[in-house]
Amino acid sequence: MRRFDQVFPLSRLVMQSLIDNDIPPDRMVLTYPGLDLEALSVRPYRAREEVREEFGLEPGQVLAVMVGNVRRWKGQHVVVEGIGGLSPEQRAGLVLLLVGDIGPLHEDYADGLRGRIEELGIGDTVRFTGRREDVPDLLEAADVAVHASIMPEPFGLVVLEGLTHGCAVVAAGAGGPVEMIDDATGLLYDPAQPAELTAHLARLLDDPEWRTRLGAAARVRAQDFDIEDHVQLIVDAYRGLLE
């Protein structure tokens, strides 16, 4: 009989870390954190057009959203550099929202971001929103979701949220996002190479049909991470313990 000393959500990244620390793989169960897709089906509370109007988007402009408190390891500076590499015409067709709180320990980092945004002349494109309580509505109104963590995340729930809301997701190619995204459902890049992000964003801006196809495939992929499946795997693991 297999024994589990502890049952908790894992990704392959976390499992490998445990294996590297001499935990036998047959004492682990792979089960991803999930989202309550049924609860999210009642969103958005606000219409897509209302959200886009709040931020002054013009018809035809692409809305990109990056969700995460403003911290260096979250990689907002990578996104700023990536957008700085776009042509003026491409930047004119894009609005990127940096959605997240700026804590007192991270004001210097945020100030550095603002300074770099000014240097690059992308202040009309990149906007800080601060903490928001309507992130699902923002993502539902968005065309693109951006992730840029410079340290591999064990999972990366914001990536799954982007998939769930039908965004074309562009994510750092390490850790959990690699397990959620393939070529049909999103784009991966090296956050140490902002030019890769620039190239992905440029293609998404220049090819709206492809962008739409990615978003549609993303919604389908998100179904693989329904919280009900996650709970069932946990229940099965505990049943194995009780046996």
PDB file of N, CA and C in Angstrom, residues 117-200:
ATOM      1  N   ILE A 117       9.605  54.006 -17.952  1.00  0.00           N
ATOM      2  CA  ILE A 117       8.463  54.225 -18.844  1.00  0.00           C
ATOM      3  C   ILE A 117       8.569  55.602 -19.499  1.00  0.00           C
ATOM      4  N   GLU A 118       8.965  56.587 -18.714  1.00  0.00           N
ATOM      5  CA  GLU A 118       9.124  57.938 -19.266  1.00  0.00           C
ATOM      6  C   GLU A 118      10.267  57.987 -20.279  1.00  0.00           C
ATOM      7  N   GLU A 119      11.387  57.326 -19.941  1.00  0.00           N
ATOM      8  CA  GLU A 119      12.531  57.307 -20.862  1.00  0.00           C
ATOM      9  C   GLU A 119      12.154  56.693 -22.209  1.00  0.00           C
ATOM     10  N   LEU A 120      11.367  55.638 -22.159  1.00  0.00           N
ATOM     11  CA  LEU A 120      10.989  54.933 -23.379  1.00  0.00           C
ATOM     12  C   LEU A 120       9.844  55.611 -24.123  1.00  0.00           C
ATOM     13  N   GLY A 121       9.204  56.576 -23.479  1.00  0.00           N
ATOM     14  CA  GLY A 121       8.096  57.276 -24.112  1.00  0.00           C
ATOM     15  C   GLY A 121       6.864  56.411 -24.302  1.00  0.00           C
ATOM     16  N   ILE A 122       6.598  55.542 -23.313  1.00  0.00           N
ATOM     17  CA  ILE A 122       5.470  54.617 -23.442  1.00  0.00           C
ATOM     18  C   ILE A 122       4.414  54.873 -22.359  1.00  0.00           C
ATOM     19  N   GLY A 123       4.382  56.098 -21.858  1.00  0.00           N
ATOM     20  CA  GLY A 123       3.424  56.430 -20.802  1.00  0.00           C
ATOM     21  C   GLY A 123       1.972  56.320 -21.232  1.00  0.00           C
ATOM     22  N   ASP A 124       1.702  56.475 -22.524  1.00  0.00           N
ATOM     23  CA  ASP A 124       0.326  56.332 -22.996  1.00  0.00           C
ATOM     24  C   ASP A 124      -0.079  54.873 -23.119  1.00  0.00           C
ATOM     25  N   THR A 125       0.914  53.993 -23.140  1.00  0.00           N
ATOM     26  CA  THR A 125       0.648  52.568 -23.320  1.00  0.00           C
ATOM     27  C   THR A 125       0.590  51.825 -21.998  1.00  0.00           C
ATOM     28  N   VAL A 126       1.516  52.092 -21.096  1.00  0.00           N
ATOM     29  CA  VAL A 126       1.632  51.353 -19.835  1.00  0.00           C
ATOM     30  C   VAL A 126       1.048  52.179 -18.697  1.00  0.00           C
ATOM     31  N   ARG A 127       0.111  51.597 -17.969  1.00  0.00           N
ATOM     32  CA  ARG A 127      -0.581  52.329 -16.907  1.00  0.00           C
ATOM     33  C   ARG A 127      -0.663  51.487 -15.642  1.00  0.00           C
ATOM     34  N   PHE A 128      -0.392  52.106 -14.524  1.00  0.00           N
ATOM     35  CA  PHE A 128      -0.564  51.463 -13.219  1.00  0.00           C
ATOM     36  C   PHE A 128      -2.005  51.649 -12.757  1.00  0.00           C
ATOM     37  N   THR A 129      -2.618  50.587 -12.282  1.00  0.00           N
ATOM     38  CA  THR A 129      -3.988  50.704 -11.766  1.00  0.00           C
ATOM     39  C   THR A 129      -4.050  50.620 -10.250  1.00  0.00           C
ATOM     40  N   GLY A 130      -2.952  50.160  -9.607  1.00  0.00           N
ATOM     41  CA  GLY A 130      -3.028  49.882  -8.181  1.00  0.00           C
ATOM     42  C   GLY A 130      -3.852  48.620  -7.927  1.00  0.00           C
ATOM     43  N   ARG A 131      -4.173  48.402  -6.671  1.00  0.00           N
ATOM     44  CA  ARG A 131      -4.972  47.232  -6.298  1.00  0.00           C
ATOM     45  C   ARG A 131      -6.388  47.365  -6.851  1.00  0.00           C
ATOM     46  N   ARG A 132      -6.892  46.277  -7.416  1.00  0.00           N
ATOM     47  CA  ARG A 132      -8.246  46.262  -7.956  1.00  0.00           C
ATOM     48  C   ARG A 132      -9.001  45.064  -7.382  1.00  0.00           C
ATOM     49  N   GLU A 133     -10.291  45.276  -7.154  1.00  0.00           N
ATOM     50  CA  GLU A 133     -11.150  44.197  -6.668  1.00  0.00           C
ATOM     51  C   GLU A 133     -11.936  43.552  -7.804  1.00  0.00           C
ATOM     52  N   ASP A 134     -11.712  43.997  -9.034  1.00  0.00           N
ATOM     53  CA  ASP A 134     -12.478  43.505 -10.180  1.00  0.00           C
ATOM     54  C   ASP A 134     -11.591  42.850 -11.227  1.00  0.00           C
ATOM     55  N   VAL A 135     -10.570  42.125 -10.771  1.00  0.00           N
ATOM     56  CA  VAL A 135      -9.634  41.508 -11.704  1.00  0.00           C
ATOM     57  C   VAL A 135     -10.329  40.601 -12.711  1.00  0.00           C
ATOM     58  N   PRO A 136     -11.308  39.764 -12.315  1.00  0.00           N
ATOM     59  CA  PRO A 136     -11.991  38.946 -13.338  1.00  0.00           C
ATOM     60  C   PRO A 136     -12.617  39.789 -14.445  1.00  0.00           C
ATOM     61  N   ASP A 137     -13.194  40.935 -14.080  1.00  0.00           N
ATOM     62  CA  ASP A 137     -13.792  41.797 -15.092  1.00  0.00           C
ATOM     63  C   ASP A 137     -12.730  42.386 -16.017  1.00  0.00           C
ATOM     64  N   LEU A 138     -11.573  42.752 -15.446  1.00  0.00           N
ATOM     65  CA  LEU A 138     -10.487  43.293 -16.268  1.00  0.00           C
ATOM     66  C   LEU A 138      -9.997  42.244 -17.261  1.00  0.00           C
ATOM     67  N   LEU A 139      -9.835  41.012 -16.785  1.00  0.00           N
ATOM     68  CA  LEU A 139      -9.353  39.952 -17.667  1.00  0.00           C
ATOM     69  C   LEU A 139     -10.382  39.594 -18.736  1.00  0.00           C
ATOM     70  N   GLU A 140     -11.645  39.632 -18.363  1.00  0.00           N
ATOM     71  CA  GLU A 140     -12.690  39.329 -19.338  1.00  0.00           C
ATOM     72  C   GLU A 140     -12.730  40.397 -20.434  1.00  0.00           C
ATOM     73  N   ALA A 141     -12.358  41.616 -20.083  1.00  0.00           N
ATOM     74  CA  ALA A 141     -12.343  42.703 -21.063  1.00  0.00           C
ATOM     75  C   ALA A 141     -11.055  42.751 -21.865  1.00  0.00           C
ATOM     76  N   ALA A 142     -10.042  42.001 -21.416  1.00  0.00           N
ATOM     77  CA  ALA A 142      -8.723  42.065 -22.040  1.00  0.00           C
ATOM     78  C   ALA A 142      -8.635  41.144 -23.251  1.00  0.00           C
ATOM     79  N   ASP A 143      -7.680  41.445 -24.106  1.00  0.00           N
ATOM     80  CA  ASP A 143      -7.352  40.594 -25.241  1.00  0.00           C
ATOM     81  C   ASP A 143      -6.144  39.717 -24.950  1.00  0.00           C
ATOM     82  N   VAL A 144      -5.237  40.241 -24.111  1.00  0.00           N
ATOM     83  CA  VAL A 144      -3.967  39.575 -23.828  1.00  0.00           C
ATOM     84  C   VAL A 144      -3.713  39.619 -22.323  1.00  0.00           C
ATOM     85  N   ALA A 145      -3.232  38.516 -21.772  1.00  0.00           N
ATOM     86  CA  ALA A 145      -2.768  38.481 -20.379  1.00  0.00           C
ATOM     87  C   ALA A 145      -1.266  38.221 -20.388  1.00  0.00           C
ATOM     88  N   VAL A 146      -0.530  39.003 -19.600  1.00  0.00           N
ATOM     89  CA  VAL A 146       0.929  38.922 -19.601  1.00  0.00           C
ATOM     90  C   VAL A 146       1.412  38.478 -18.228  1.00  0.00           C
ATOM     91  N   HIS A 147       2.358  37.557 -18.234  1.00  0.00           N
ATOM     92  CA  HIS A 147       3.018  37.057 -17.027  1.00  0.00           C
ATOM     93  C   HIS A 147       4.512  37.177 -17.269  1.00  0.00           C
ATOM     94  N   ALA A 148       5.286  37.566 -16.230  1.00  0.00           N
ATOM     95  CA  ALA A 148       6.704  37.844 -16.486  1.00  0.00           C
ATOM     96  C   ALA A 148       7.602  37.507 -15.309  1.00  0.00           C
ATOM     97  N   SER A 149       7.205  36.609 -14.437  1.00  0.00           N
ATOM     98  CA  SER A 149       8.003  36.335 -13.239  1.00  0.00           C
ATOM     99  C   SER A 149       9.416  35.892 -13.616  1.00  0.00           C
ATOM    100  N   ILE A 150      10.409  36.507 -12.993  1.00  0.00           N
ATOM    101  CA  ILE A 150      11.796  36.182 -13.311  1.00  0.00           C
ATOM    102  C   ILE A 150      12.301  35.012 -12.489  1.00  0.00           C
ATOM    103  N   MET A 151      11.502  34.555 -11.518  1.00  0.00           N
ATOM    104  CA  MET A 151      11.790  33.332 -10.766  1.00  0.00           C
ATOM    105  C   MET A 151      10.685  32.326 -11.096  1.00  0.00           C
ATOM    106  N   PRO A 152      11.023  31.057 -11.328  1.00  0.00           N
ATOM    107  CA  PRO A 152       9.993  30.072 -11.668  1.00  0.00           C
ATOM    108  C   PRO A 152       8.939  29.966 -10.572  1.00  0.00           C
ATOM    109  N   GLU A 153       7.685  30.074 -10.967  1.00  0.00           N
ATOM    110  CA  GLU A 153       6.595  29.963  -9.999  1.00  0.00           C
ATOM    111  C   GLU A 153       6.181  28.499  -9.863  1.00  0.00           C
ATOM    112  N   PRO A 154       5.845  28.064  -8.636  1.00  0.00           N
ATOM    113  CA  PRO A 154       5.384  26.687  -8.463  1.00  0.00           C
ATOM    114  C   PRO A 154       4.178  26.360  -9.333  1.00  0.00           C
ATOM    115  N   PHE A 155       3.323  27.343  -9.563  1.00  0.00           N
ATOM    116  CA  PHE A 155       2.183  27.126 -10.445  1.00  0.00           C
ATOM    117  C   PHE A 155       1.918  28.361 -11.290  1.00  0.00           C
ATOM    118  N   GLY A 156       1.483  29.437 -10.697  1.00  0.00           N
ATOM    119  CA  GLY A 156       1.176  30.654 -11.451  1.00  0.00           C
ATOM    120  C   GLY A 156      -0.307  30.775 -11.717  1.00  0.00           C
ATOM    121  N   LEU A 157      -1.065  31.037 -10.650  1.00  0.00           N
ATOM    122  CA  LEU A 157      -2.519  31.073 -10.774  1.00  0.00           C
ATOM    123  C   LEU A 157      -2.990  32.155 -11.736  1.00  0.00           C
ATOM    124  N   VAL A 158      -2.241  33.256 -11.833  1.00  0.00           N
ATOM    125  CA  VAL A 158      -2.669  34.331 -12.735  1.00  0.00           C
ATOM    126  C   VAL A 158      -2.656  33.877 -14.188  1.00  0.00           C
ATOM    127  N   VAL A 159      -1.777  32.934 -14.510  1.00  0.00           N
ATOM    128  CA  VAL A 159      -1.760  32.392 -15.872  1.00  0.00           C
ATOM    129  C   VAL A 159      -3.047  31.615 -16.129  1.00  0.00           C
ATOM    130  N   LEU A 160      -3.449  30.792 -15.164  1.00  0.00           N
ATOM    131  CA  LEU A 160      -4.697  30.045 -15.301  1.00  0.00           C
ATOM    132  C   LEU A 160      -5.891  30.989 -15.388  1.00  0.00           C
ATOM    133  N   GLU A 161      -5.865  32.082 -14.631  1.00  0.00           N
ATOM    134  CA  GLU A 161      -6.952  33.052 -14.703  1.00  0.00           C
ATOM    135  C   GLU A 161      -7.029  33.669 -16.101  1.00  0.00           C
ATOM    136  N   GLY A 162      -5.883  33.964 -16.690  1.00  0.00           N
ATOM    137  CA  GLY A 162      -5.875  34.501 -18.044  1.00  0.00           C
ATOM    138  C   GLY A 162      -6.462  33.521 -19.049  1.00  0.00           C
ATOM    139  N   LEU A 163      -6.097  32.240 -18.919  1.00  0.00           N
ATOM    140  CA  LEU A 163      -6.661  31.220 -19.794  1.00  0.00           C
ATOM    141  C   LEU A 163      -8.169  31.132 -19.607  1.00  0.00           C
ATOM    142  N   THR A 164      -8.610  31.142 -18.359  1.00  0.00           N
ATOM    143  CA  THR A 164     -10.029  30.988 -18.047  1.00  0.00           C
ATOM    144  C   THR A 164     -10.870  32.077 -18.691  1.00  0.00           C
ATOM    145  N   HIS A 165     -10.330  33.286 -18.759  1.00  0.00           N
ATOM    146  CA  HIS A 165     -11.082  34.415 -19.304  1.00  0.00           C
ATOM    147  C   HIS A 165     -10.852  34.616 -20.797  1.00  0.00           C
ATOM    148  N   GLY A 166     -10.232  33.647 -21.447  1.00  0.00           N
ATOM    149  CA  GLY A 166     -10.127  33.692 -22.898  1.00  0.00           C
ATOM    150  C   GLY A 166      -9.119  34.680 -23.429  1.00  0.00           C
ATOM    151  N   CYS A 167      -8.099  35.001 -22.635  1.00  0.00           N
ATOM    152  CA  CYS A 167      -7.038  35.884 -23.123  1.00  0.00           C
ATOM    153  C   CYS A 167      -5.999  35.078 -23.896  1.00  0.00           C
ATOM    154  N   ALA A 168      -5.358  35.729 -24.836  1.00  0.00           N
ATOM    155  CA  ALA A 168      -4.132  35.177 -25.402  1.00  0.00           C
ATOM    156  C   ALA A 168      -3.044  35.408 -24.358  1.00  0.00           C
ATOM    157  N   VAL A 169      -2.529  34.338 -23.775  1.00  0.00           N
ATOM    158  CA  VAL A 169      -1.616  34.448 -22.638  1.00  0.00           C
ATOM    159  C   VAL A 169      -0.180  34.390 -23.112  1.00  0.00           C
ATOM    160  N   VAL A 170       0.626  35.339 -22.628  1.00  0.00           N
ATOM    161  CA  VAL A 170       2.065  35.363 -22.873  1.00  0.00           C
ATOM    162  C   VAL A 170       2.731  35.244 -21.512  1.00  0.00           C
ATOM    163  N   ALA A 171       3.486  34.151 -21.284  1.00  0.00           N
ATOM    164  CA  ALA A 171       3.989  33.867 -19.941  1.00  0.00           C
ATOM    165  C   ALA A 171       5.461  33.494 -19.960  1.00  0.00           C
ATOM    166  N   ALA A 172       6.113  33.743 -18.827  1.00  0.00           N
ATOM    167  CA  ALA A 172       7.503  33.341 -18.647  1.00  0.00           C
ATOM    168  C   ALA A 172       7.606  31.824 -18.755  1.00  0.00           C
ATOM    169  N   GLY A 173       8.569  31.361 -19.522  1.00  0.00           N
ATOM    170  CA  GLY A 173       8.665  29.942 -19.839  1.00  0.00           C
ATOM    171  C   GLY A 173       9.436  29.134 -18.830  1.00  0.00           C
ATOM    172  N   ALA A 174       9.025  29.191 -17.580  1.00  0.00           N
ATOM    173  CA  ALA A 174       9.640  28.385 -16.525  1.00  0.00           C
ATOM    174  C   ALA A 174       8.601  28.130 -15.448  1.00  0.00           C
ATOM    175  N   GLY A 175       8.741  27.007 -14.771  1.00  0.00           N
ATOM    176  CA  GLY A 175       7.817  26.703 -13.673  1.00  0.00           C
ATOM    177  C   GLY A 175       6.444  26.313 -14.166  1.00  0.00           C
ATOM    178  N   GLY A 176       5.444  26.655 -13.371  1.00  0.00           N
ATOM    179  CA  GLY A 176       4.077  26.237 -13.629  1.00  0.00           C
ATOM    180  C   GLY A 176       3.515  26.597 -14.988  1.00  0.00           C
ATOM    181  N   PRO A 177       3.773  27.808 -15.531  1.00  0.00           N
ATOM    182  CA  PRO A 177       3.200  28.153 -16.836  1.00  0.00           C
ATOM    183  C   PRO A 177       3.527  27.157 -17.935  1.00  0.00           C
ATOM    184  N   VAL A 178       4.699  26.526 -17.871  1.00  0.00           N
ATOM    185  CA  VAL A 178       5.085  25.550 -18.886  1.00  0.00           C
ATOM    186  C   VAL A 178       4.143  24.351 -18.872  1.00  0.00           C
ATOM    187  N   GLU A 179       3.570  24.066 -17.707  1.00  0.00           N
ATOM    188  CA  GLU A 179       2.668  22.927 -17.572  1.00  0.00           C
ATOM    189  C   GLU A 179       1.243  23.264 -17.988  1.00  0.00           C
ATOM    190  N   MET A 180       0.945  24.543 -18.134  1.00  0.00           N
ATOM    191  CA  MET A 180      -0.402  24.961 -18.511  1.00  0.00           C
ATOM    192  C   MET A 180      -0.536  25.326 -19.974  1.00  0.00           C
ATOM    193  N   ILE A 181       0.553  25.788 -20.589  1.00  0.00           N
ATOM    194  CA  ILE A 181       0.488  26.406 -21.913  1.00  0.00           C
ATOM    195  C   ILE A 181       1.249  25.566 -22.929  1.00  0.00           C
ATOM    196  N   ASP A 182       0.639  25.386 -24.103  1.00  0.00           N
ATOM    197  CA  ASP A 182       1.352  24.833 -25.247  1.00  0.00           C
ATOM    198  C   ASP A 182       1.186  25.796 -26.421  1.00  0.00           C
ATOM    199  N   ASP A 183       1.696  25.397 -27.583  1.00  0.00           N
ATOM    200  CA  ASP A 183       1.699  26.315 -28.729  1.00  0.00           C
ATOM    201  C   ASP A 183       0.291  26.711 -29.170  1.00  0.00           C
ATOM    202  N   ALA A 184      -0.692  25.869 -28.846  1.00  0.00           N
ATOM    203  CA  ALA A 184      -2.054  26.148 -29.292  1.00  0.00           C
ATOM    204  C   ALA A 184      -2.818  27.034 -28.331  1.00  0.00           C
ATOM    205  N   THR A 185      -2.324  27.173 -27.106  1.00  0.00           N
ATOM    206  CA  THR A 185      -3.101  27.871 -26.084  1.00  0.00           C
ATOM    207  C   THR A 185      -2.417  29.102 -25.511  1.00  0.00           C
ATOM    208  N   GLY A 186      -1.216  29.403 -25.940  1.00  0.00           N
ATOM    209  CA  GLY A 186      -0.536  30.573 -25.412  1.00  0.00           C
ATOM    210  C   GLY A 186       0.893  30.646 -25.918  1.00  0.00           C
ATOM    211  N   LEU A 187       1.664  31.552 -25.348  1.00  0.00           N
ATOM    212  CA  LEU A 187       3.037  31.795 -25.778  1.00  0.00           C
ATOM    213  C   LEU A 187       3.952  31.857 -24.569  1.00  0.00           C
ATOM    214  N   LEU A 188       5.115  31.239 -24.694  1.00  0.00           N
ATOM    215  CA  LEU A 188       6.115  31.266 -23.634  1.00  0.00           C
ATOM    216  C   LEU A 188       7.353  32.008 -24.127  1.00  0.00           C
ATOM    217  N   TYR A 189       8.078  32.611 -23.196  1.00  0.00           N
ATOM    218  CA  TYR A 189       9.296  33.331 -23.564  1.00  0.00           C
ATOM    219  C   TYR A 189      10.244  33.345 -22.373  1.00  0.00           C
ATOM    220  N   ASP A 190      11.481  33.694 -22.626  1.00  0.00           N
ATOM    221  CA  ASP A 190      12.502  33.801 -21.589  1.00  0.00           C
ATOM    222  C   ASP A 190      12.464  35.219 -21.019  1.00  0.00           C
ATOM    223  N   PRO A 191      12.110  35.393 -19.733  1.00  0.00           N
ATOM    224  CA  PRO A 191      12.033  36.755 -19.188  1.00  0.00           C
ATOM    225  C   PRO A 191      13.389  37.463 -19.128  1.00  0.00           C
ATOM    226  N   ALA A 192      14.475  36.713 -19.287  1.00  0.00           N
ATOM    227  CA  ALA A 192      15.794  37.349 -19.366  1.00  0.00           C
ATOM    228  C   ALA A 192      16.041  37.943 -20.745  1.00  0.00           C
ATOM    229  N   GLN A 193      15.105  37.692 -21.687  1.00  0.00           N
ATOM    230  CA  GLN A 193      15.222  38.194 -23.055  1.00  0.00           C
ATOM    231  C   GLN A 193      13.952  38.956 -23.414  1.00  0.00           C
ATOM    232  N   PRO A 194      13.826  40.213 -22.986  1.00  0.00           N
ATOM    233  CA  PRO A 194      12.595  40.971 -23.273  1.00  0.00           C
ATOM    234  C   PRO A 194      12.261  41.061 -24.749  1.00  0.00           C
ATOM    235  N   ALA A 195      13.273  40.912 -25.607  1.00  0.00           N
ATOM    236  CA  ALA A 195      13.001  40.965 -27.047  1.00  0.00           C
ATOM    237  C   ALA A 195      12.079  39.825 -27.482  1.00  0.00           C
ATOM    238  N   GLU A 196      12.122  38.703 -26.773  1.00  0.00           N
ATOM    239  CA  GLU A 196      11.204  37.605 -27.092  1.00  0.00           C
ATOM    240  C   GLU A 196       9.761  38.022 -26.784  1.00  0.00           C
ATOM    241  N   LEU A 197       9.581  38.726 -25.680  1.00  0.00           N
ATOM    242  CA  LEU A 197       8.251  39.235 -25.346  1.00  0.00           C
ATOM    243  C   LEU A 197       7.805  40.247 -26.396  1.00  0.00           C
ATOM    244  N   THR A 198       8.715  41.114 -26.811  1.00  0.00           N
ATOM    245  CA  THR A 198       8.392  42.091 -27.855  1.00  0.00           C
ATOM    246  C   THR A 198       7.875  41.396 -29.111  1.00  0.00           C
ATOM    247  N   ALA A 199       8.566  40.336 -29.518  1.00  0.00           N
ATOM    248  CA  ALA A 199       8.173  39.630 -30.743  1.00  0.00           C
ATOM    249  C   ALA A 199       6.783  39.009 -30.601  1.00  0.00           C
ATOM    250  N   HIS A 200       6.491  38.422 -29.433  1.00  0.00           N
ATOM    251  CA  HIS A 200       5.170  37.829 -29.214  1.00  0.00           C
ATOM    252  C   HIS A 200       4.083  38.895 -29.251  1.00  0.00           C
TER     253      HIS A 200
END
